[in-house]
CSV table of C-alpha atoms in Angstrom, one decimal:
chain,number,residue,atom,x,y,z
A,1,UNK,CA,202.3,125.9,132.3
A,2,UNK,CA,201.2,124.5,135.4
A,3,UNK,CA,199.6,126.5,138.5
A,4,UNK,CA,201.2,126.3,141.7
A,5,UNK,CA,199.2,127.3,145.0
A,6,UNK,CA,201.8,130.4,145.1
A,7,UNK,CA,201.2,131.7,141.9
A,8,UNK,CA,197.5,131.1,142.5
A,9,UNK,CA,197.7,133.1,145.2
A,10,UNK,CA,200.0,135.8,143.7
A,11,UNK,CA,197.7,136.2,140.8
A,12,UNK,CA,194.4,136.2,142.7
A,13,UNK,CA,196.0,139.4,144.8
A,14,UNK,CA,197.2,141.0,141.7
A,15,UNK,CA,193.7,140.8,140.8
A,16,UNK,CA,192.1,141.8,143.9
A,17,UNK,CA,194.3,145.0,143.6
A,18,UNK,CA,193.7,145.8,140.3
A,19,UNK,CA,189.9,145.9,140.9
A,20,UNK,CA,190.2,147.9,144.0
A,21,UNK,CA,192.4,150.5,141.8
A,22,UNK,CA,189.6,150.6,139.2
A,23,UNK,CA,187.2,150.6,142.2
A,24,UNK,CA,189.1,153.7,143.6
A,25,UNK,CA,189.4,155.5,140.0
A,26,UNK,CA,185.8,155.7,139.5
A,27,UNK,CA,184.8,156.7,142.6
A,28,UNK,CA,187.5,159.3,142.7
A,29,UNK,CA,186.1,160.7,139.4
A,30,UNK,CA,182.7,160.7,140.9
A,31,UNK,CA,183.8,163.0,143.6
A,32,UNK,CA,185.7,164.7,141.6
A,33,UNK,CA,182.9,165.7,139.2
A,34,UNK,CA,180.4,166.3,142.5
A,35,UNK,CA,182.8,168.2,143.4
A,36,UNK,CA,183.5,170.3,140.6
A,37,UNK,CA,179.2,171.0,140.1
A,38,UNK,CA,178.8,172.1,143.4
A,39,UNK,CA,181.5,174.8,142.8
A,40,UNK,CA,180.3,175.5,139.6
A,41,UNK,CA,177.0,176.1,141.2
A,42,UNK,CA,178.2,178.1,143.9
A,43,UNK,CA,180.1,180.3,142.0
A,44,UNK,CA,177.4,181.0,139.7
A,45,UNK,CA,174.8,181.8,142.6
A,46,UNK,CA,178.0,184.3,144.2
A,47,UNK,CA,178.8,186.4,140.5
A,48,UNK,CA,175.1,186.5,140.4
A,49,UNK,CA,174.3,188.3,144.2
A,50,UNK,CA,177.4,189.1,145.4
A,51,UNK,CA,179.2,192.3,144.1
A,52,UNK,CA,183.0,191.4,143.1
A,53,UNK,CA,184.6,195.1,143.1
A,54,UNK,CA,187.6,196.7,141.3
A,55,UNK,CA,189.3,194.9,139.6
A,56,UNK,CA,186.8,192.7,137.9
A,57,UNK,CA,185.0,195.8,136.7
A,58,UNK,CA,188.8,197.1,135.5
A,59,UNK,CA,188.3,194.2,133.6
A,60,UNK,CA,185.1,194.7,132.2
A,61,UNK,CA,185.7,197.9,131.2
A,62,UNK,CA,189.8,197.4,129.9
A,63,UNK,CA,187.9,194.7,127.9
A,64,UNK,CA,185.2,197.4,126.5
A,65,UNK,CA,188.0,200.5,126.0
A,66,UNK,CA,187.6,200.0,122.2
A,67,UNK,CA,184.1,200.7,122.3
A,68,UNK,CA,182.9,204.6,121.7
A,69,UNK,CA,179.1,205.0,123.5
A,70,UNK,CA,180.5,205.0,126.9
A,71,UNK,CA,179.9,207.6,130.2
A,72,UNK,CA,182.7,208.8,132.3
A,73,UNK,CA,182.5,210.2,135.7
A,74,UNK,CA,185.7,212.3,137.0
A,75,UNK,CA,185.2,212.2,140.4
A,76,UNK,CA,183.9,208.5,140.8
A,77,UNK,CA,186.6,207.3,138.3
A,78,UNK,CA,183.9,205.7,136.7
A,79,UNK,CA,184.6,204.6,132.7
A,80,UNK,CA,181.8,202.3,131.7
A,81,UNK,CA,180.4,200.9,128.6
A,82,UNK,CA,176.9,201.8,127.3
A,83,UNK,CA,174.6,199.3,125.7
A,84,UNK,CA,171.2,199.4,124.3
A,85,UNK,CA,168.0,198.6,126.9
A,86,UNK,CA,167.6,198.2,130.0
A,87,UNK,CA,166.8,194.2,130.8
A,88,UNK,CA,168.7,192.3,133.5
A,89,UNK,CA,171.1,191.1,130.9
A,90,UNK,CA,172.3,194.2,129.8
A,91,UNK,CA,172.6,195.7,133.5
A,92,UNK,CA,174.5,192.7,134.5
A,93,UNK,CA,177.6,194.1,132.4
A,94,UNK,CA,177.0,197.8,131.1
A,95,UNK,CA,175.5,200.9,132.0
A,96,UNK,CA,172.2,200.0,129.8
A,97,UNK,CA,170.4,203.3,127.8
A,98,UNK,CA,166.7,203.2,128.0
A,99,UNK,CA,165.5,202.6,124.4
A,100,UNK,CA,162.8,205.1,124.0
A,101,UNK,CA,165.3,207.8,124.9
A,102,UNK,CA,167.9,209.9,122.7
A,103,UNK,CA,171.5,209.0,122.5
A,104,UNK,CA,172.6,212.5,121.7
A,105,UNK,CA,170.3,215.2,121.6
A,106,UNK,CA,167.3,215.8,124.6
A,107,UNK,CA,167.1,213.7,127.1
A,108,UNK,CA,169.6,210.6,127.0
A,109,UNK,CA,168.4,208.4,129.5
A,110,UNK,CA,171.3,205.7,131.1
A,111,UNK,CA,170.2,203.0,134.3
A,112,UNK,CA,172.8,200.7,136.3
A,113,UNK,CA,173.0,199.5,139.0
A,114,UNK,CA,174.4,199.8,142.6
A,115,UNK,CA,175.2,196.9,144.5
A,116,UNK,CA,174.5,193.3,144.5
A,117,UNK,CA,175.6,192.3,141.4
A,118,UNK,CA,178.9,192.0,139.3
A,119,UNK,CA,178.9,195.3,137.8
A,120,UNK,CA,178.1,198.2,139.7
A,121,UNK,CA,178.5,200.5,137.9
A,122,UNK,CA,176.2,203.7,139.6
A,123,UNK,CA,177.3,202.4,143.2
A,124,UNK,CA,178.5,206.1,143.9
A,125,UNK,CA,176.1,208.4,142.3
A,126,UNK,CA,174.5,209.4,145.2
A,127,UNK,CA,177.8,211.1,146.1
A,128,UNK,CA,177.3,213.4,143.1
A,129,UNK,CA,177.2,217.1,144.1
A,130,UNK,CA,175.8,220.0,141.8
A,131,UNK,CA,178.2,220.8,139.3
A,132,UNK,CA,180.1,217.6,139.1
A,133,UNK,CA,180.8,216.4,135.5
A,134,UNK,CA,179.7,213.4,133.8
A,135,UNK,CA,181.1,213.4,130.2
A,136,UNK,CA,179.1,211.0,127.6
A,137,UNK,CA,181.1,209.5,124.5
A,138,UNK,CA,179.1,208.3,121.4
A,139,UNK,CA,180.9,207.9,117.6
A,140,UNK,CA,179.0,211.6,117.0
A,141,UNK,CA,181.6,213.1,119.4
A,142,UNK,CA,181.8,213.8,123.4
A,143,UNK,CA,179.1,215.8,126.0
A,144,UNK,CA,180.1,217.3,128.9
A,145,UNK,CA,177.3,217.7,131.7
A,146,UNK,CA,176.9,219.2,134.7
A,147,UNK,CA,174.7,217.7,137.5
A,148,UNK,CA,171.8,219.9,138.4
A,149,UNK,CA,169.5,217.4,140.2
A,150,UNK,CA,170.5,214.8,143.0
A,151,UNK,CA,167.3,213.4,144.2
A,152,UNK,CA,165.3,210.4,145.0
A,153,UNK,CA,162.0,209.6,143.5
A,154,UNK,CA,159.4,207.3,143.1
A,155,UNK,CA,160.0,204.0,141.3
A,156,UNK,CA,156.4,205.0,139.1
A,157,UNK,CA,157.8,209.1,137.9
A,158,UNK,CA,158.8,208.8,135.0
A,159,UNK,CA,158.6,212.4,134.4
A,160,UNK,CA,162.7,212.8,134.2
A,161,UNK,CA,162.5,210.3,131.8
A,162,UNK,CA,160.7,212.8,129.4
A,163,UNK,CA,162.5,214.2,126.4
A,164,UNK,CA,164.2,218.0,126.8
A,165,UNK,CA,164.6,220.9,124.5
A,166,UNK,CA,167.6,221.7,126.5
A,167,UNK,CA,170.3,218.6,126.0
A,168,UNK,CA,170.4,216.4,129.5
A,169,UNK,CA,171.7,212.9,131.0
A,170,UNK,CA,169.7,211.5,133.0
A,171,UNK,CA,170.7,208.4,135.3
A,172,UNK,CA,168.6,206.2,137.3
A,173,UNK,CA,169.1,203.4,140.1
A,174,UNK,CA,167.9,201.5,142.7
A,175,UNK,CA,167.4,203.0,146.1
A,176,UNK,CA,169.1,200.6,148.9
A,177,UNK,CA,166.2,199.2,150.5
A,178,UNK,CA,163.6,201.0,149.3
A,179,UNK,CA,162.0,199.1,146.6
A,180,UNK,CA,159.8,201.9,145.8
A,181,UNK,CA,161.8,204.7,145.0
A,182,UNK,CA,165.1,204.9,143.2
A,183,UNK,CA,167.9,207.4,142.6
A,184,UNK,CA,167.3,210.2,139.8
A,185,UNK,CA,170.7,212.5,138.5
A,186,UNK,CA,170.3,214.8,136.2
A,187,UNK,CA,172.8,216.9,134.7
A,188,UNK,CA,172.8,219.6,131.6
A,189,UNK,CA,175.6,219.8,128.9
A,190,UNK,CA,177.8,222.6,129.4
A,191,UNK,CA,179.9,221.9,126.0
A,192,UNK,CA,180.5,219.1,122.9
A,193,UNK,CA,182.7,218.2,121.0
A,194,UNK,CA,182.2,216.6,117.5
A,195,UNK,CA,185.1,214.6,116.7
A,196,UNK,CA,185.0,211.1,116.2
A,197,UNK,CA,186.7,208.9,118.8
């Protein structure tokens, strides 16, 4: 088969084009994958510091509604899940019980936090008036507690930390820009219930 000038011609564009596609393919997938980083990146730095409300906590805690340790507050429609300890992790997506605390009888001690982060959890306990309930779920049965104590302390008293003879919840959390004190409500159990849930 013999090459005219046309054909030359006709092939050596074909060619030219199908390089520049390639050409154009990889550095669209380049971009593409910049891209993609960047928002990755982003959205993990946002999740991190900027509080998403509602409905990704509706989430959290539809997601967690099996699970029995949890603490309920009427009048803040609050229904969270409870995990063990108190680290970063835990606080990032549960109300997190401080381990050297009771889980049932005394002083059960919870922490969350308030604003700033995915899960807020306690971003309203500062609206808590005497006598508001907070009920407290474990697989032992259900507390019902009445607040008693609304008050800010320092970040070092630990005091209302301290176990009770009398049976308490105590929950703690930051103080908005006041990185020395933080929030302190305590409430007393007014009755239980000992069914399983």
């Amino acid at each position: 088969m013999s090459y005219t000038k046309k054909n030359l011609d006709t092939l050596s564009l074909l060619l030219t084009i199908s390089i520049l596609m390639i050409l154009y393919l990889i550095y669209s997938n380049i971009s593409l994958a910049i891209i993609s980083n960047n928002n990755l990146n982003s959205n993990m730095v946002y999740s991190q510091k900027i509080p998403i409300e509602s409905q990704t906590q509706r989430q959290i805690v539809q997601a967690n509604l099996s699970n029995q340790w949890r603490l309920q507050i009427p009048k803040l429609n609050l229904n969270a899940h409870i995990e063990e300890g108190t680290t970063g992790d835990v606080l990032l997506r549960a109300v997190g019980h401080f381990e050297d605390t009771n889980q049932w009888n005394g002083n059960v001690c919870l922490a969350g936090h308030n604003r700033g982060y995915q899960c807020n959890f306690f971003q309203k306990i500062k609206t808590l008036n005497l006598g508001d309930e907070i009920i407290y779920c474990t697989k032992q049965g259900k507390k019902v507690y009445q607040v008693q104590t609304n008050k800010i302390i320092l970040e070092t008293d630990w005091s209302y930390l301290k176990d009770t003879k009398d049976n308490r919840i105590t929950l703690i959390t930051c103080e908005e820009n006041r990185r020395e004190y933080r929030r302190c409500i305590q409430a007393v159990q007014v009755s239980e219930t000992k069914e399983i849930f």
